[in-house]
Coordinates of C-alpha atoms in Angstrom, one line a residue:
Chain Y
M1 CA -43.8 9.2 -34.5
A2 CA -40.9 10.8 -36.0
G3 CA -40.0 12.6 -32.8
S4 CA -40.0 9.4 -30.8
L5 CA -37.5 8.1 -33.6
R6 CA -35.1 10.9 -33.1
A7 CA -35.2 10.7 -29.4
L8 CA -34.4 7.1 -29.8
R9 CA -31.4 7.7 -31.9
R10 CA -30.3 10.1 -29.6
R11 CA -30.5 7.7 -26.7
I12 CA -28.7 5.0 -28.6
R13 CA -25.8 7.6 -29.6
S14 CA -25.3 8.6 -26.1
T15 CA -25.3 5.0 -24.4
Q16 CA -22.8 4.1 -27.2
S17 CA -20.4 6.7 -26.2
T18 CA -20.8 6.2 -22.4
K19 CA -20.1 2.5 -23.2
K20 CA -16.9 3.4 -24.8
I21 CA -15.8 5.4 -21.5
F22 CA -16.7 2.3 -19.4
S23 CA -14.8 -0.1 -21.6
A24 CA -11.8 2.1 -21.6
Q25 CA -12.1 2.4 -17.8
E26 CA -12.2 -1.0 -17.8
L27 CA -8.9 -1.7 -19.9
I28 CA -7.1 0.9 -17.7
A29 CA -8.2 -1.0 -14.5
A30 CA -7.0 -4.3 -15.8
A31 CA -3.7 -2.9 -16.7
R32 CA -3.6 -1.5 -13.2
I33 CA -4.3 -4.6 -11.3
V34 CA -1.3 -6.6 -13.1
R35 CA 0.7 -3.7 -11.9
A36 CA -0.8 -3.6 -8.4
Q37 CA -0.5 -7.3 -8.0
A38 CA 3.5 -7.1 -9.2
R39 CA 4.1 -4.4 -6.5
V40 CA 2.3 -6.4 -3.7
E41 CA 4.6 -9.2 -4.7
A42 CA 7.5 -7.2 -5.1
S43 CA 7.1 -6.0 -1.4
K44 CA 6.8 -9.2 0.4
P45 CA 10.6 -10.0 0.5
Y46 CA 11.2 -6.9 2.7
A47 CA 8.0 -7.7 4.8
R48 CA 9.1 -11.1 5.3
E49 CA 12.7 -10.3 6.2
I50 CA 11.5 -7.4 8.8
T51 CA 9.5 -10.1 10.4
R52 CA 12.2 -12.6 10.6
V53 CA 14.3 -10.1 12.1
L54 CA 11.7 -8.9 14.5
S55 CA 11.1 -12.5 15.4
A56 CA 14.8 -12.8 16.1
L57 CA 14.9 -9.6 18.1
A58 CA 11.9 -10.6 20.2
G59 CA 13.4 -13.8 21.6
S60 CA 16.3 -11.8 22.8
A61 CA 15.2 -8.4 23.9
S62 CA 12.7 -7.8 27.0
L63 CA 9.4 -6.9 25.1
D64 CA 8.2 -4.0 27.1
H65 CA 8.6 -1.4 24.2
P66 CA 5.1 0.6 24.1
L67 CA 4.3 -0.4 20.8
L68 CA 4.1 -3.8 22.1
T69 CA 2.2 -3.7 25.2
D70 CA -1.4 -3.6 25.8
R71 CA -2.2 -0.4 27.8
E72 CA -4.6 -0.6 31.0
N73 CA -8.2 0.7 30.0
P74 CA -7.5 2.1 26.5
R75 CA -9.6 5.1 26.0
R76 CA -8.9 6.5 22.7
V77 CA -8.4 4.6 19.4
A78 CA -7.3 5.6 16.0
V79 CA -8.9 3.9 13.2
L80 CA -7.4 4.3 9.7
V81 CA -9.8 3.8 6.9
V82 CA -8.3 3.2 3.3
T83 CA -10.9 4.4 0.7
S84 CA -10.2 5.0 -3.0
D85 CA -9.9 8.5 -4.7
R86 CA -12.0 8.1 -7.2
G87 CA -15.3 6.3 -7.7
F88 CA -16.7 4.1 -10.5
A89 CA -15.3 0.9 -8.5
G90 CA -19.0 -0.4 -7.6
S91 CA -19.4 -1.3 -3.9
Y92 CA -15.4 -0.9 -3.0
N93 CA -16.0 1.9 -0.9
V94 CA -19.3 0.9 0.5
N95 CA -17.9 -2.3 1.6
V96 CA -14.8 -0.6 3.5
L97 CA -16.9 2.1 5.0
R98 CA -19.5 -0.3 6.0
R99 CA -17.1 -2.6 7.8
T100 CA -15.5 0.5 9.3
E101 CA -19.0 1.4 10.8
E102 CA -18.9 -1.9 12.2
L103 CA -15.9 -1.7 14.0
L104 CA -16.7 1.8 15.2
A105 CA -19.6 0.4 16.8
L106 CA -17.9 -2.5 18.5
L107 CA -15.2 -0.1 20.0
R108 CA -18.0 2.2 21.2
D109 CA -19.3 -0.6 23.1
E110 CA -16.1 -1.4 24.6
G111 CA -16.2 2.1 25.6
K112 CA -13.4 3.5 23.7
E113 CA -13.5 6.4 21.5
P114 CA -12.5 5.9 17.9
L115 CA -10.9 8.6 15.8
L116 CA -10.9 8.5 12.3
Y117 CA -7.8 8.9 10.1
V118 CA -9.0 8.4 6.3
V119 CA -7.0 7.7 3.1
G120 CA -8.8 8.3 -0.2
R121 CA -11.0 11.4 -1.5
K122 CA -14.2 9.0 -1.2
G123 CA -13.9 8.2 2.4
E124 CA -13.2 11.9 2.9
T125 CA -16.2 13.2 1.5
Y126 CA -18.4 10.5 3.2
Y127 CA -17.5 11.7 6.5
R128 CA -17.5 15.3 5.7
F129 CA -20.9 14.8 4.4
R130 CA -22.2 13.5 7.6
D131 CA -20.5 15.9 9.4
R132 CA -18.1 13.4 11.4
D133 CA -15.0 14.5 13.0
V134 CA -11.9 13.2 10.9
E135 CA -8.5 13.8 12.7
E136 CA -6.5 13.8 9.5
T137 CA -6.6 12.7 5.8
W138 CA -4.5 11.7 3.3
S139 CA -5.5 11.5 -0.6
G140 CA -4.5 11.6 -4.2
F141 CA -2.3 8.1 -4.2
S142 CA -5.1 5.4 -3.7
E143 CA -4.3 3.9 -7.1
Q144 CA -0.6 3.9 -6.7
P145 CA 0.6 4.2 -3.4
G146 CA 4.2 4.8 -2.8
Y147 CA 6.5 3.9 0.4
E148 CA 6.3 8.0 1.2
N149 CA 2.9 8.0 1.5
A150 CA 2.9 5.2 4.2
Q151 CA 5.7 6.9 6.0
D152 CA 3.6 9.7 6.3
I153 CA 0.8 8.0 7.5
G154 CA 3.1 6.1 9.9
R155 CA 4.6 9.1 11.4
T156 CA 1.3 10.5 12.3
L157 CA -0.3 7.5 13.7
I158 CA 2.7 6.6 15.7
A159 CA 3.1 10.2 17.3
A160 CA -0.4 10.0 18.1
F161 CA 0.1 6.6 19.7
T162 CA 3.3 7.8 21.7
A163 CA 1.5 10.7 22.9
G164 CA -1.2 8.6 24.2
E165 CA 1.2 6.8 26.5
D166 CA 0.4 8.9 29.5
D167 CA -3.0 10.1 29.1
D168 CA -5.3 9.7 32.1
E169 CA -8.8 10.3 32.7
T170 CA -8.7 14.1 32.9
G171 CA -6.7 14.9 29.7
G172 CA -3.2 14.6 28.3
G173 CA -1.2 13.5 31.0
A174 CA 2.6 14.7 31.2
D175 CA 2.8 16.2 27.6
D176 CA -0.4 17.3 27.5
V177 CA -1.4 16.1 24.1
L178 CA -4.3 13.6 23.9
G179 CA -3.1 10.6 22.0
V180 CA -4.6 7.1 21.5
D181 CA -4.2 4.0 23.1
E182 CA -4.8 1.6 20.1
L183 CA -4.3 1.7 16.4
H184 CA -6.6 -0.1 14.0
I185 CA -6.6 -0.3 10.1
V186 CA -9.5 -0.9 7.9
Y187 CA -8.5 -2.1 4.1
T188 CA -9.7 -4.4 1.6
E189 CA -7.6 -7.4 1.1
F190 CA -7.1 -8.6 -2.1
R191 CA -7.8 -12.3 -2.1
S192 CA -8.2 -13.1 -5.9
L193 CA -9.4 -11.1 -9.0
L194 CA -12.9 -12.0 -8.1
S195 CA -12.8 -11.6 -4.4
Q196 CA -11.7 -8.5 -2.4
V197 CA -12.7 -8.5 1.4
P198 CA -12.7 -5.6 3.5
V199 CA -10.9 -6.6 6.9
A200 CA -10.4 -4.5 10.0
N201 CA -6.7 -5.5 11.9
R202 CA -5.3 -4.2 15.1
M203 CA -1.7 -2.7 14.1
A204 CA -0.7 -1.5 17.7
P205 CA -0.3 -2.5 20.6
L206 CA 1.1 -5.1 17.7
V207 CA 1.3 -8.7 17.6
V208 CA 4.1 -9.8 15.6
E209 CA 2.7 -11.9 12.9
E210 CA 4.5 -15.3 12.9
V211 CA 6.7 -16.5 9.8
D212 CA 5.4 -19.7 9.9
E213 CA 3.5 -19.2 6.4
L214 CA 6.2 -17.6 4.9
R215 CA 8.8 -20.3 5.8
D216 CA 10.5 -22.4 3.0
D217 CA 12.0 -25.5 3.2
R218 CA 15.5 -24.3 3.7
D219 CA 14.1 -22.5 6.8
A220 CA 12.5 -25.7 8.0
Q221 CA 15.8 -27.3 8.0
V222 CA 17.5 -24.6 9.6
E223 CA 14.9 -24.7 12.2
E224 CA 15.3 -28.4 13.0
S225 CA 19.0 -28.2 13.4
R226 CA 18.5 -25.1 15.6
S227 CA 15.8 -26.6 17.7
S228 CA 18.5 -29.3 18.6
D229 CA 21.0 -27.3 19.9
I230 CA 20.9 -23.9 21.8
T231 CA 19.3 -20.8 20.4
P232 CA 21.8 -18.7 18.5
S233 CA 22.6 -15.8 20.4
Y234 CA 22.7 -13.0 18.3
E235 CA 25.0 -9.9 18.6
F236 CA 23.3 -6.7 18.9
E237 CA 24.6 -3.4 17.3
P238 CA 23.3 -1.0 18.9
S239 CA 21.8 -2.6 22.1
P240 CA 18.5 -4.8 21.4
E241 CA 16.2 -2.1 23.0
Q242 CA 17.8 0.6 20.6
L243 CA 17.2 -1.6 17.5
L244 CA 13.6 -2.4 18.7
D245 CA 13.1 1.3 19.1
A246 CA 14.3 1.7 15.4
L247 CA 12.6 -1.5 14.1
L248 CA 8.9 -1.3 15.4
P249 CA 7.8 1.9 13.7
K250 CA 9.3 0.7 10.4
Y251 CA 7.4 -2.6 10.9
V252 CA 4.2 -0.6 11.6
T253 CA 5.0 1.4 8.3
T254 CA 5.6 -1.7 6.5
R255 CA 2.3 -3.0 7.3
I256 CA 0.6 0.2 6.4
Y257 CA 2.4 0.1 3.0
A258 CA 1.2 -3.5 2.7
A259 CA -2.4 -2.5 3.4
L260 CA -2.1 0.2 0.9
L261 CA -1.1 -1.8 -2.0
E262 CA -3.7 -4.4 -1.5
A263 CA -6.2 -1.6 -1.3
A264 CA -4.8 -0.6 -4.4
A265 CA -5.2 -4.0 -6.1
S266 CA -8.4 -4.3 -4.6
E267 CA -9.6 -1.2 -5.9
S268 CA -8.4 -1.8 -9.6
A269 CA -10.3 -5.3 -9.4
S270 CA -13.6 -3.7 -8.3
R271 CA -13.1 -1.0 -10.7
R272 CA -12.7 -3.6 -13.5
R273 CA -15.5 -5.6 -12.6
A274 CA -17.8 -2.5 -12.2
M275 CA -16.8 -1.3 -15.6
K276 CA -17.1 -4.6 -17.0
S277 CA -20.7 -5.1 -16.1
A278 CA -21.5 -1.2 -16.7
S279 CA -20.2 -1.6 -20.4
D280 CA -22.1 -4.9 -20.8
N281 CA -25.4 -3.1 -19.5
A282 CA -24.6 -0.3 -21.8
E283 CA -24.5 -2.8 -24.8
E284 CA -27.7 -4.4 -23.7
L285 CA -29.4 -1.2 -23.6
A286 CA -28.0 0.1 -26.6
K287 CA -29.0 -3.3 -28.6
N288 CA -32.8 -2.9 -27.2
L289 CA -33.0 0.8 -28.1
S290 CA -32.0 -0.1 -31.8
R291 CA -34.6 -2.7 -31.9
Q292 CA -37.1 -0.2 -30.6
A293 CA -35.8 2.7 -33.3
N294 CA -36.1 -0.2 -36.2
A295 CA -39.3 -0.8 -35.2
A296 CA -40.4 2.6 -34.9
R297 CA -38.8 3.6 -38.2
Q298 CA -40.8 0.4 -39.8
A299 CA -43.9 1.7 -38.3
E300 CA -43.2 5.1 -39.9
I301 CA -42.7 3.3 -43.4
T302 CA -45.9 1.6 -43.1
Q303 CA -47.9 4.3 -42.2
E304 CA -46.6 6.4 -45.1
I305 CA -47.1 3.6 -47.6
S306 CA -50.6 3.2 -46.3
E307 CA -51.2 6.9 -46.4
I308 CA -50.1 7.1 -50.1
V309 CA -51.9 4.1 -50.9
G310 CA -55.4 5.5 -49.0
G311 CA -54.6 8.7 -51.1
A312 CA -54.1 7.0 -54.3
D313 CA -57.4 5.1 -53.8
A314 CA -59.3 8.1 -53.1
L315 CA -58.1 9.7 -56.2
V316 CA -58.9 6.6 -58.4
S317 CA -62.4 6.2 -57.0
A318 CA -62.8 10.2 -57.3
N319 CA -61.9 9.9 -61.1
A320 CA -64.1 6.8 -61.8
D321 CA -67.1 9.1 -60.5
D322 CA -66.5 11.5 -63.0
Chain J
M1 CA 35.2 -21.6 -0.5
A2 CA 32.3 -20.9 1.7
T3 CA 30.0 -18.1 0.5
L4 CA 27.6 -16.1 1.9
Q5 CA 23.9 -15.9 0.8
V6 CA 23.2 -12.2 0.3
E7 CA 19.8 -10.4 0.1
L8 CA 19.5 -7.1 -0.6
V9 CA 16.0 -5.8 0.0
A10 CA 14.4 -2.5 -0.2
V11 CA 11.0 -2.0 0.8
E12 CA 9.4 -1.8 -2.8
K13 CA 11.4 -4.8 -4.4
M14 CA 14.1 -7.2 -3.9
L15 CA 17.3 -5.4 -5.4
W16 CA 19.8 -8.0 -5.5
S17 CA 20.5 -11.5 -4.3
G18 CA 23.2 -13.8 -4.8
E19 CA 26.4 -15.5 -3.3
A20 CA 29.1 -13.3 -2.2
S21 CA 32.5 -13.6 -0.2
M22 CA 32.3 -10.6 2.1
V23 CA 29.8 -7.7 3.0
I24 CA 31.0 -4.6 4.5
A25 CA 28.7 -2.3 6.0
R26 CA 28.7 0.6 8.7
T27 CA 26.3 0.4 11.4
T28 CA 25.7 3.0 14.0
E29 CA 28.4 1.6 16.1
G30 CA 30.8 1.5 13.5
E31 CA 32.3 -0.2 10.3
L32 CA 31.8 -4.0 9.9
G33 CA 32.9 -6.8 7.6
V34 CA 31.1 -9.9 7.6
M35 CA 32.7 -13.1 6.1
P36 CA 31.3 -16.7 5.9
G37 CA 31.0 -18.2 9.5
H38 CA 30.1 -14.9 11.2
S39 CA 28.3 -15.3 14.3
P40 CA 24.4 -14.1 14.1
L41 CA 24.1 -10.4 14.1
L42 CA 21.7 -7.8 14.0
G43 CA 22.6 -4.2 13.4
E44 CA 21.1 -0.8 12.4
L45 CA 22.9 0.7 9.4
A46 CA 24.2 4.2 9.7
P47 CA 22.1 7.0 8.3
G48 CA 23.7 8.0 4.9
G49 CA 25.9 4.8 4.9
V50 CA 27.2 2.7 2.0
V51 CA 27.2 -1.1 1.9
T52 CA 29.5 -3.2 0.0
I53 CA 29.0 -6.6 -1.3
R54 CA 32.1 -8.4 -2.6
T55 CA 30.8 -11.0 -4.9
E56 CA 32.0 -14.2 -5.8
S57 CA 33.9 -13.2 -8.7
G58 CA 35.8 -10.3 -6.6
E59 CA 33.9 -7.5 -8.0
D60 CA 32.4 -4.9 -5.6
L61 CA 28.7 -4.4 -5.7
V62 CA 28.5 -0.7 -3.9
V63 CA 25.0 0.2 -2.6
A64 CA 23.7 3.4 -1.2
A65 CA 21.2 2.0 1.6
H66 CA 19.2 4.2 3.8
G67 CA 17.3 3.5 7.1
G68 CA 18.0 0.0 7.2
F69 CA 18.9 -3.1 9.3
L70 CA 21.7 -5.8 8.5
S71 CA 20.9 -9.1 9.8
V72 CA 23.5 -12.0 9.8
T73 CA 22.1 -15.4 10.2
E74 CA 23.6 -18.8 9.9
R75 CA 21.7 -18.8 6.4
G76 CA 23.5 -15.7 5.1
V77 CA 23.2 -11.8 5.0
S78 CA 20.1 -9.7 4.7
I79 CA 20.2 -6.2 4.3
L80 CA 17.1 -4.1 4.7
A81 CA 16.6 -0.7 3.7
E82 CA 13.9 1.5 3.1
T83 CA 15.5 3.3 0.1
A84 CA 18.7 1.5 -1.4
E85 CA 20.2 2.0 -4.9
I86 CA 23.1 0.0 -6.5
S87 CA 25.9 2.4 -7.6
T88 CA 25.5 1.7 -11.2
D89 CA 22.0 3.1 -11.1
I90 CA 22.9 6.3 -9.3
D91 CA 22.5 9.6 -11.0
V92 CA 25.4 11.8 -9.7
E93 CA 24.4 15.1 -10.8
R94 CA 20.7 14.5 -9.3
A95 CA 22.3 13.3 -5.9
R96 CA 24.4 16.6 -5.9
E97 CA 21.3 18.7 -6.7
A98 CA 19.4 16.7 -3.8
L99 CA 22.2 17.5 -1.6
R100 CA 22.4 21.0 -2.4
R101 CA 18.5 21.7 -1.8
A102 CA 18.3 19.9 1.2
E103 CA 21.6 21.7 2.7
Q104 CA 19.9 24.9 2.3
D105 CA 17.4 24.3 4.9
S106 CA 19.2 22.5 7.5
D107 CA 16.6 22.7 10.6
D108 CA 13.5 20.6 8.9
P109 CA 14.3 16.9 9.8
E110 CA 13.0 15.9 6.5
A111 CA 16.0 18.0 4.8
V112 CA 18.5 16.4 7.1
A113 CA 17.1 12.9 6.0
A114 CA 17.2 13.9 2.4
A115 CA 20.8 15.2 2.9
R116 CA 21.9 11.8 4.3
R117 CA 20.4 9.9 1.5
A118 CA 22.1 12.2 -1.1
Q119 CA 25.1 11.9 0.9
S120 CA 25.1 8.0 0.9
R121 CA 24.1 8.0 -2.8
L122 CA 27.4 10.1 -3.7
R123 CA 29.8 8.1 -1.6
A124 CA 28.3 5.0 -3.3
A125 CA 29.0 6.3 -6.5
G126 CA 32.5 7.2 -5.3
Q127 CA 32.3 11.0 -5.2
D128 CA 33.0 13.0 -2.4
A129 CA 30.1 14.0 -0.2

């Protein structure tokens, strides 16, 4: 009896101390979401402007840039998966990885060979454990990605993509380097604090996203006045083709950066939610355990009393016999 | 007097926006000044370049902009840069240090880019680079 009481007390203590860890994690994650959301917002003006510039350019330049044209029978496809570095984030990584598996299956059905590029330690260990080939991994910044990280990734992917331009059935083509024909990205979109959805997008050959949803009223007016007269002819310095060459890789990098930021916000949001329910559970558990401990203590006391009373009774009756 | 609506946008945040009377920048083709009523233009900023925004009040806002584009539309001017720093925020000592370090190993394209960035920061801060 006394042993079980001691065991219960020990469990209460350990539950309480894990609960402290969970609620600390919850607070950290909550603070990080706010920061991550602010960074997502702060990166939007650039994304909007670069899209606008690109749309303007698209109207004037001939669009036969390799990053824009679909390749005939694509064979190898790069898939960039954005996962987190740390666990403790509920189903965050599981969801991204499941979405990735779906995409991989789809690509294989289409007769393409997917190549994995992984961001985040969790994704890395997932594929290593399953002995799957991974082309390249990056980790250490999943919670606070910087633009340099996106540049790093962008450089690798665009290099692979450009190398894939002249590939044929037999091998690497003229440059003898096997590249890829398409770039895909799987990351978690941050819709709200309560909903984060894993999404898969094709980055290249890219479709320039329309600026429609981003347009404000001022633009709408400009747009109206514009539609009546001829489209403005831009001057280009240097030539439109050279500009496109310089701009498109930056555009891809911007898309990767945006995805990393969204993923970071989603990661913190999932972690906050997971830690919230973990600390709630820990509290519940501690409450139940202390009820059991109280009952055990009470039972112990009752037993002691009845032992004393029983002992006294025995003495009294023994004395009465004398 | 007509003014230009100028937006200076770096990747991580919008650095400055407001009215200006003139924007001076260097594209890969050459130096260029934009005043109100300029015809639409798209340009790639020269690496290691400096952009000067002359505000309405006649003050000059000097910016070190690296890896960027200049877009002039009838709405105004947008300056897009991968990294941009306003001259008053530039730490001259650090930029010098960065330049020295980057120049030591001139074969690496990364270092060359870093050197250009440092140069543009120094130029924006009004120092010799």
